PDB file of C-alpha atoms and ligand atoms in Angstrom:
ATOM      1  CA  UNK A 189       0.000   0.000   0.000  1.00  0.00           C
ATOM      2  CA  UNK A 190       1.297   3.493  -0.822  1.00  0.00           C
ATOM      3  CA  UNK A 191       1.089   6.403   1.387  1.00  0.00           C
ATOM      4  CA  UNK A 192      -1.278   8.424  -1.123  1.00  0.00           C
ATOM      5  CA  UNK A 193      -3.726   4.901  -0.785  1.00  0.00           C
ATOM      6  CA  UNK A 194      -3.587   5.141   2.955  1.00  0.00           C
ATOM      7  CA  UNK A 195      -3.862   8.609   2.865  1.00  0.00           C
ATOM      8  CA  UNK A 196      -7.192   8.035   0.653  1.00  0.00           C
ATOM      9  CA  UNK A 197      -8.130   5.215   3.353  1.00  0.00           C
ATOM     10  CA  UNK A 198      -8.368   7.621   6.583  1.00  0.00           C
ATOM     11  CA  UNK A 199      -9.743  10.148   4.299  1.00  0.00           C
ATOM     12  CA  UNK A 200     -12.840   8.299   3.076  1.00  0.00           C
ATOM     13  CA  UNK A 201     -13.004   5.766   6.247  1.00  0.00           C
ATOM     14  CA  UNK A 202     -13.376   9.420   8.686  1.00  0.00           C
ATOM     15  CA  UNK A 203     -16.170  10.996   6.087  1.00  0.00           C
ATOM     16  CA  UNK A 204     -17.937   7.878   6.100  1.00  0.00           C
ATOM     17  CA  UNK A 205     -18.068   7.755   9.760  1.00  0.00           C
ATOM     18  CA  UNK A 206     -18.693  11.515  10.283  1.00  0.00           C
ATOM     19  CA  UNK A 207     -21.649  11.545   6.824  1.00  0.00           C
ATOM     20  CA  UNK A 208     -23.127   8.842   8.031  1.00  0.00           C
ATOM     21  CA  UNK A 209     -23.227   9.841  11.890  1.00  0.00           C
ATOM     22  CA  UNK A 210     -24.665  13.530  11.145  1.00  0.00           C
ATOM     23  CA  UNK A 211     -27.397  11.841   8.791  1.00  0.00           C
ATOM     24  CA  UNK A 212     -28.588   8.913  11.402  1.00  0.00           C
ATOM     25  CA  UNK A 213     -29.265  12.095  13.702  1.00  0.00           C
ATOM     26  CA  UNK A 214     -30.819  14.014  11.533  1.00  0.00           C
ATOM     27  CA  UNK A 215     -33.031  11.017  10.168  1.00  0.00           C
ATOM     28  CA  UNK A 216     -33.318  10.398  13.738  1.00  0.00           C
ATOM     29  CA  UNK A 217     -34.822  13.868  14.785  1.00  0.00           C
ATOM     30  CA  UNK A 218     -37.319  13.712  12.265  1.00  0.00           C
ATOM     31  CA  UNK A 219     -38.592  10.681  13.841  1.00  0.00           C
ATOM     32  CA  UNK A 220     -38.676  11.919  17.096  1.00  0.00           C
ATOM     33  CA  UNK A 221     -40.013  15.111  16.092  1.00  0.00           C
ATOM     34  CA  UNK A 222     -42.817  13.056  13.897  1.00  0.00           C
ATOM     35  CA  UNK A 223     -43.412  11.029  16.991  1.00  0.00           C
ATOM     36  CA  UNK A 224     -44.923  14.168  18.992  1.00  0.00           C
ATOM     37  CA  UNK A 225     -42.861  12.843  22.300  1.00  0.00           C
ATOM     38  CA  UNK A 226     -40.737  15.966  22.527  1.00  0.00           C
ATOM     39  CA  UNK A 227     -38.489  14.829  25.295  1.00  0.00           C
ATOM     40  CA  UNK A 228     -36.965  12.543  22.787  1.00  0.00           C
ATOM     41  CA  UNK A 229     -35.551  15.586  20.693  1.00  0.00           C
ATOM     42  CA  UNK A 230     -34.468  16.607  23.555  1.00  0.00           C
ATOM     43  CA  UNK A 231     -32.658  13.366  24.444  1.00  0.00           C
ATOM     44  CA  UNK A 232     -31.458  12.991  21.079  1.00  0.00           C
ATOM     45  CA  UNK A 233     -29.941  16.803  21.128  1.00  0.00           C
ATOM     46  CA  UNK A 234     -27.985  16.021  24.110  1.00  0.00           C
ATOM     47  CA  UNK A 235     -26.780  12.803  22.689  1.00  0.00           C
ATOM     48  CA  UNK A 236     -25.537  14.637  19.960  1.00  0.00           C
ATOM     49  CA  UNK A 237     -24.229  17.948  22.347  1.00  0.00           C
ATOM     50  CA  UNK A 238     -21.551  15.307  23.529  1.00  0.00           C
ATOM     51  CA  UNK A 239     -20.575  13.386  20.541  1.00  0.00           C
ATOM     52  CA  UNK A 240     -20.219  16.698  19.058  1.00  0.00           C
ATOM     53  CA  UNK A 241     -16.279  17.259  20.610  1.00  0.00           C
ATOM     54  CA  UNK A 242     -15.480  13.683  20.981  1.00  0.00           C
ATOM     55  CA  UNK A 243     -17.016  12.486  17.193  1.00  0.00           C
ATOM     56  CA  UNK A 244     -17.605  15.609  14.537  1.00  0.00           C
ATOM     57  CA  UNK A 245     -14.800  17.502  15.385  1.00  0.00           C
ATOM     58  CA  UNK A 246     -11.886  14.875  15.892  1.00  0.00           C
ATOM     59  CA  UNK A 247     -13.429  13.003  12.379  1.00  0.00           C
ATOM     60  CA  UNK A 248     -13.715  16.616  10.807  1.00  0.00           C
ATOM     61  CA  UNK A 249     -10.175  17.023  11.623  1.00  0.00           C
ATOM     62  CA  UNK A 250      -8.778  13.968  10.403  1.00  0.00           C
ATOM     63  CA  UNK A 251     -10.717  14.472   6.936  1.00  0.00           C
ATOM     64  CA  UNK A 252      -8.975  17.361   6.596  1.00  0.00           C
ATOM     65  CA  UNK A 253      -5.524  16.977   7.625  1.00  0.00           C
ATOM     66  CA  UNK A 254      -5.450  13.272   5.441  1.00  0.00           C
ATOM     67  CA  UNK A 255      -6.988  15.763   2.114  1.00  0.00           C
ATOM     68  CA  UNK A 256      -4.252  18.224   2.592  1.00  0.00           C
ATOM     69  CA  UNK A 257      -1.878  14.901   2.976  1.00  0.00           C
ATOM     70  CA  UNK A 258      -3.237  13.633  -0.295  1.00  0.00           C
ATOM     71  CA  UNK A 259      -3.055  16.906  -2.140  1.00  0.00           C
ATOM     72  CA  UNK A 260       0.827  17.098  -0.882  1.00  0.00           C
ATOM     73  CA  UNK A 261       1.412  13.634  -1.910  1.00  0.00           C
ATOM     74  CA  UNK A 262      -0.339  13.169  -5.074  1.00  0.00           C
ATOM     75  CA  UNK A 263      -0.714  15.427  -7.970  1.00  0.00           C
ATOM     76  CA  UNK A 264      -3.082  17.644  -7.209  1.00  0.00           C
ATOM     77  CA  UNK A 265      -2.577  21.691  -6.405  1.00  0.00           C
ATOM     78  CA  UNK A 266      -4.474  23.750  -3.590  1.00  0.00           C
ATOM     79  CA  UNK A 267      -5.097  26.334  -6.418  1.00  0.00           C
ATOM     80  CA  UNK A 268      -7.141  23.330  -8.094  1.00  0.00           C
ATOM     81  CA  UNK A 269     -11.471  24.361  -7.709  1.00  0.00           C
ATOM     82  CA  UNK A 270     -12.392  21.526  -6.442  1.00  0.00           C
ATOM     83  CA  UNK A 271      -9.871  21.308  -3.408  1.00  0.00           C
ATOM     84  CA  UNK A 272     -10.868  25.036  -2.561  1.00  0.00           C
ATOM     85  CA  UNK A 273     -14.656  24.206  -2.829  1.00  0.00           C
ATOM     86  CA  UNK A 274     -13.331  20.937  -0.634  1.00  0.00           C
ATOM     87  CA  UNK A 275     -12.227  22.842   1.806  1.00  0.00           C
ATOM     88  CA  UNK A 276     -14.731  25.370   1.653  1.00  0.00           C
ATOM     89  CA  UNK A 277     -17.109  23.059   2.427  1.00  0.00           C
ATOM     90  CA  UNK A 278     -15.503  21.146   5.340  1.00  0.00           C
ATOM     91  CA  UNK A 279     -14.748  24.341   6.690  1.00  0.00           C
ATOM     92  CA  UNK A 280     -18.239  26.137   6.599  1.00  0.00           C
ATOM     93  CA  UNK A 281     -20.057  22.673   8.014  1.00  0.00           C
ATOM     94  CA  UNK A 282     -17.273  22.800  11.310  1.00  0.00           C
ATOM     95  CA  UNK A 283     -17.914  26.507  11.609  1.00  0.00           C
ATOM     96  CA  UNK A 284     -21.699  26.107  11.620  1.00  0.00           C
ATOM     97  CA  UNK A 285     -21.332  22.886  14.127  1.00  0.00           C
ATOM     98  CA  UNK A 286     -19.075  24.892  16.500  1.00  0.00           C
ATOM     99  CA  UNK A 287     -20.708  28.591  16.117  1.00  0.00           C
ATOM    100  CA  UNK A 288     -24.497  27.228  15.962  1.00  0.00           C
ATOM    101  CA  UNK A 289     -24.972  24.027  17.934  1.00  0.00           C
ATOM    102  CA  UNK A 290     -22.751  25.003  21.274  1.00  0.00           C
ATOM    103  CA  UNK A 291     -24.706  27.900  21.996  1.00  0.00           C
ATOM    104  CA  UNK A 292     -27.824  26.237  21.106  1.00  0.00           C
ATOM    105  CA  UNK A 293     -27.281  23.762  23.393  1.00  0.00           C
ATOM    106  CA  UNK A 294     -26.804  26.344  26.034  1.00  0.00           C
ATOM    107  CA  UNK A 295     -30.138  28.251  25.115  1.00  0.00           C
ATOM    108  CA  UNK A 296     -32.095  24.877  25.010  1.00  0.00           C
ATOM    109  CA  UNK A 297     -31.087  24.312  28.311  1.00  0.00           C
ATOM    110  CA  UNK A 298     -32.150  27.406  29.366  1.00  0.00           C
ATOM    111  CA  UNK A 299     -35.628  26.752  27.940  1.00  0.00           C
ATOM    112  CA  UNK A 300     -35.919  23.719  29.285  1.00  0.00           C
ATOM    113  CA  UNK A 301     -35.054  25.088  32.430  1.00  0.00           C
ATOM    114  CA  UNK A 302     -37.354  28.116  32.583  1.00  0.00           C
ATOM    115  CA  UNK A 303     -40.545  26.823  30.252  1.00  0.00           C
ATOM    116  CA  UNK A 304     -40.466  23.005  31.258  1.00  0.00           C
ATOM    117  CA  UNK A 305     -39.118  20.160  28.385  1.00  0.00           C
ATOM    118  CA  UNK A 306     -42.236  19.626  26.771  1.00  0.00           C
ATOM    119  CA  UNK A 307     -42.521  23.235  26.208  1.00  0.00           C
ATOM    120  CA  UNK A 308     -42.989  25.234  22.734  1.00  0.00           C
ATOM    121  CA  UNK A 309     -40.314  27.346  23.904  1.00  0.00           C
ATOM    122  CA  UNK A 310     -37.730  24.386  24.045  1.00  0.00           C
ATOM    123  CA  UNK A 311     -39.177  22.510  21.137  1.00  0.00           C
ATOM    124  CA  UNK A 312     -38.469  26.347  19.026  1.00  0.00           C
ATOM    125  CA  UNK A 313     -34.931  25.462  19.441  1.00  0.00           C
ATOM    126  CA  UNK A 314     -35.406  21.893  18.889  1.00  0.00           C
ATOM    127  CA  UNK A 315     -36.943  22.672  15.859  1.00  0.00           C
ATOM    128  CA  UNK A 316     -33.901  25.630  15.018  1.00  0.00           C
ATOM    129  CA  UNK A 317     -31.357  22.773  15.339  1.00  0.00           C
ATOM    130  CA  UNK A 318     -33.334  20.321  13.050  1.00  0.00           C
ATOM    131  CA  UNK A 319     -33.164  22.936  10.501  1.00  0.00           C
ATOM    132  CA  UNK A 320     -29.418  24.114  10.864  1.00  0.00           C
ATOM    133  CA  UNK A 321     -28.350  20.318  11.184  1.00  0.00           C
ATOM    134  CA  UNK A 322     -29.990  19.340   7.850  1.00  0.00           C
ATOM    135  CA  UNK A 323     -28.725  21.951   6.118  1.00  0.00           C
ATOM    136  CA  UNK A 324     -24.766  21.551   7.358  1.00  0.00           C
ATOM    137  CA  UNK A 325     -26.044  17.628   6.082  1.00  0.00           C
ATOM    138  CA  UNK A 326     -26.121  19.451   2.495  1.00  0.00           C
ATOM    139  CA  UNK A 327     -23.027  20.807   2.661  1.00  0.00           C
ATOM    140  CA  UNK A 328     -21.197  17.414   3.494  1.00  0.00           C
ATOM    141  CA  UNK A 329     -23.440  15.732   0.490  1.00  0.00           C
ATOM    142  CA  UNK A 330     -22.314  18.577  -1.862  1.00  0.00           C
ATOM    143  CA  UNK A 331     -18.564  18.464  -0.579  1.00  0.00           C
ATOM    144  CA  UNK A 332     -19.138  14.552  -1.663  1.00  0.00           C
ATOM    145  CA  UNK A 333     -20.294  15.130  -4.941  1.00  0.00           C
ATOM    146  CA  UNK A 334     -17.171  17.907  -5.465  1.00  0.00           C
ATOM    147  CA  UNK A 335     -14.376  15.145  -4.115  1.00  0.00           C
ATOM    148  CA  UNK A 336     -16.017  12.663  -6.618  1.00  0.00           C
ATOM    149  CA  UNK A 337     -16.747  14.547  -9.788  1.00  0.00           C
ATOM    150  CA  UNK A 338     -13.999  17.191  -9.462  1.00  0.00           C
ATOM    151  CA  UNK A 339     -15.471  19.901 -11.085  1.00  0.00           C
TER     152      UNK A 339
HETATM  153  C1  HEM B 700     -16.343  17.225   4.128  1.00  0.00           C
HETATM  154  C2  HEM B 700     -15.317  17.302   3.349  1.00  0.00           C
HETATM  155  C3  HEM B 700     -14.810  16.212   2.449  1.00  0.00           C
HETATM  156  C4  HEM B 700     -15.391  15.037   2.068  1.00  0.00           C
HETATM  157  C5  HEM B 700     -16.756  14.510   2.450  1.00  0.00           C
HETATM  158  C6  HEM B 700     -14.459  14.372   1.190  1.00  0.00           C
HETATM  159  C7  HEM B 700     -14.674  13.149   0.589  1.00  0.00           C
HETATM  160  C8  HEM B 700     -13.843  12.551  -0.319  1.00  0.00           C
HETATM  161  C9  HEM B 700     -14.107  11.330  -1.047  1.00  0.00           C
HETATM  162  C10 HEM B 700     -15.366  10.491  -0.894  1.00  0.00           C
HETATM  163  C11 HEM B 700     -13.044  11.101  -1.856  1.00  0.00           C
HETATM  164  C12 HEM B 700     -12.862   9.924  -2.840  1.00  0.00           C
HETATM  165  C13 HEM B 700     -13.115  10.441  -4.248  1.00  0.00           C
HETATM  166  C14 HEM B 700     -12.399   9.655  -5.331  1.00  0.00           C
HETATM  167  O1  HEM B 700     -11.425   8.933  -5.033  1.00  0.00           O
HETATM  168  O2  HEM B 700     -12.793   9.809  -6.523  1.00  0.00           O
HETATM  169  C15 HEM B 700     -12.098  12.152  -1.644  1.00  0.00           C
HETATM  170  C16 HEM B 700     -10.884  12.262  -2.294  1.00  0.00           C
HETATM  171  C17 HEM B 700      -9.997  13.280  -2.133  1.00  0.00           C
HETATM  172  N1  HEM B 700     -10.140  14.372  -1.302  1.00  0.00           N
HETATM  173 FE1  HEM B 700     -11.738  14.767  -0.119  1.00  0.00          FE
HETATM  174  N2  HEM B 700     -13.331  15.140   1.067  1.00  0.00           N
HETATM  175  C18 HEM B 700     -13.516  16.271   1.820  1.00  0.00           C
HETATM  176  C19 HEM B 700     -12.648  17.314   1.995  1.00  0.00           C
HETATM  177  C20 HEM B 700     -11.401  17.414   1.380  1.00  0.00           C
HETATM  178  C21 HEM B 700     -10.475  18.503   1.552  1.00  0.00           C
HETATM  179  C22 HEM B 700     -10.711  19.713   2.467  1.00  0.00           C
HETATM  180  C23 HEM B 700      -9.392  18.229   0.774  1.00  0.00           C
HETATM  181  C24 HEM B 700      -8.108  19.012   0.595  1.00  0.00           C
HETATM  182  C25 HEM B 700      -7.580  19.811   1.457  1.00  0.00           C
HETATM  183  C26 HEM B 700      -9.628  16.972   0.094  1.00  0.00           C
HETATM  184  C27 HEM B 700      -8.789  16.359  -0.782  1.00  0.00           C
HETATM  185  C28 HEM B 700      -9.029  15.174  -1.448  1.00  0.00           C
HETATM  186  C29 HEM B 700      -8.119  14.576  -2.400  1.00  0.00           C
HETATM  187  C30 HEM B 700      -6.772  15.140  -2.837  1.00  0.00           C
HETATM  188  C31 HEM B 700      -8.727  13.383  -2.823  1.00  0.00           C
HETATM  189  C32 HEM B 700      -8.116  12.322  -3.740  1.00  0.00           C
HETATM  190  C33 HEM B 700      -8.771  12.344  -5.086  1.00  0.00           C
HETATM  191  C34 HEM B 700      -8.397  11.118  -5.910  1.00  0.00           C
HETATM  192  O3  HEM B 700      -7.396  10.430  -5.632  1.00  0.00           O
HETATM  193  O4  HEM B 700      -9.107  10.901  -6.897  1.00  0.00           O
HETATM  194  N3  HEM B 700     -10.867  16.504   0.505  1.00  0.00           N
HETATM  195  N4  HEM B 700     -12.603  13.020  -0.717  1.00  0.00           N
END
């Protein structure tokens, strides 16, 4: 195995993991949210709160540094449009994750706190977050489609 195939390994093996995390709990959020119990977006939301630093980030990371070790290795330039949209991309979705979803955890808390869990106070953020998380979902699919196609 070469270094540019192992290097394409870690790459793939961490966006799999990371993808296919962020769309279980989105798919997942839905159901709860279909399911009218609204302590289970609640649950799920906190589940998600602590995978967030020991999951996203660390995966979001290694995607990263293992693309800029493949454009190094192989033949491929950072000037390139697809490797700027790449990292575009990856770093818009771990902006939104850290900028968004922190502080909404803290306000959900809060609402929970002051209005009860079941409340439509908490369930406005709940909702917020469902939104926010399926759209950072896009930008992962679209940074998919850029890595593949290379526009
Ligand atoms: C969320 C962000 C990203 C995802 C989901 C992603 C996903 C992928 C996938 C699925 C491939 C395999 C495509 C193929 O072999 O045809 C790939 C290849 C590659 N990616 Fe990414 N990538 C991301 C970000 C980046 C970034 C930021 C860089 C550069 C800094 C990068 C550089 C590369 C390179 C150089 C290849 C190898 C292309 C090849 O050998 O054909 N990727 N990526």
């Amino acid at each position: 195995m070469t270094v540019y195939e192992a290097l394409l390994f870690v790459h793939i093996f961490a966006a799999v993991l990371w993808i296919g995390g962020a769309t279980l709990h989105v798919a997942l959020m839905q159901l709860a949210r279909r399911s009218g119990e609204r302590e289970q977006s609640l649950t799920l939301i906190r589940y998600d709160d602590r995978l967030g630093p020991i999951y996203y980030l660390p995966l979001g990371l290694i995607v990263l540094a293992a693309g800029i070790g493949l454009v190094v290795e192989g033949d491929w330039g950072f000037d390139q449009s697809w490797v700027i949209a790449g990292l575009a991309l990856l770093a818009t979705a771990m902006i939104v994750g850290i900028a968004f979803f922190l502080p909404a955890g803290k306000r959900l808390d809060h609402a929970v706190e002051k209005y009860g869990p079941a409340s439509d106070q908490a369930f406005a953020v709940v909702r917020q977050v469902e939104v926010v998380a399926t759209l950072d979902l896009l930008l992962l699919y679209a940074a998919i489609f850029v890595m593949t196609v290379k526009p």
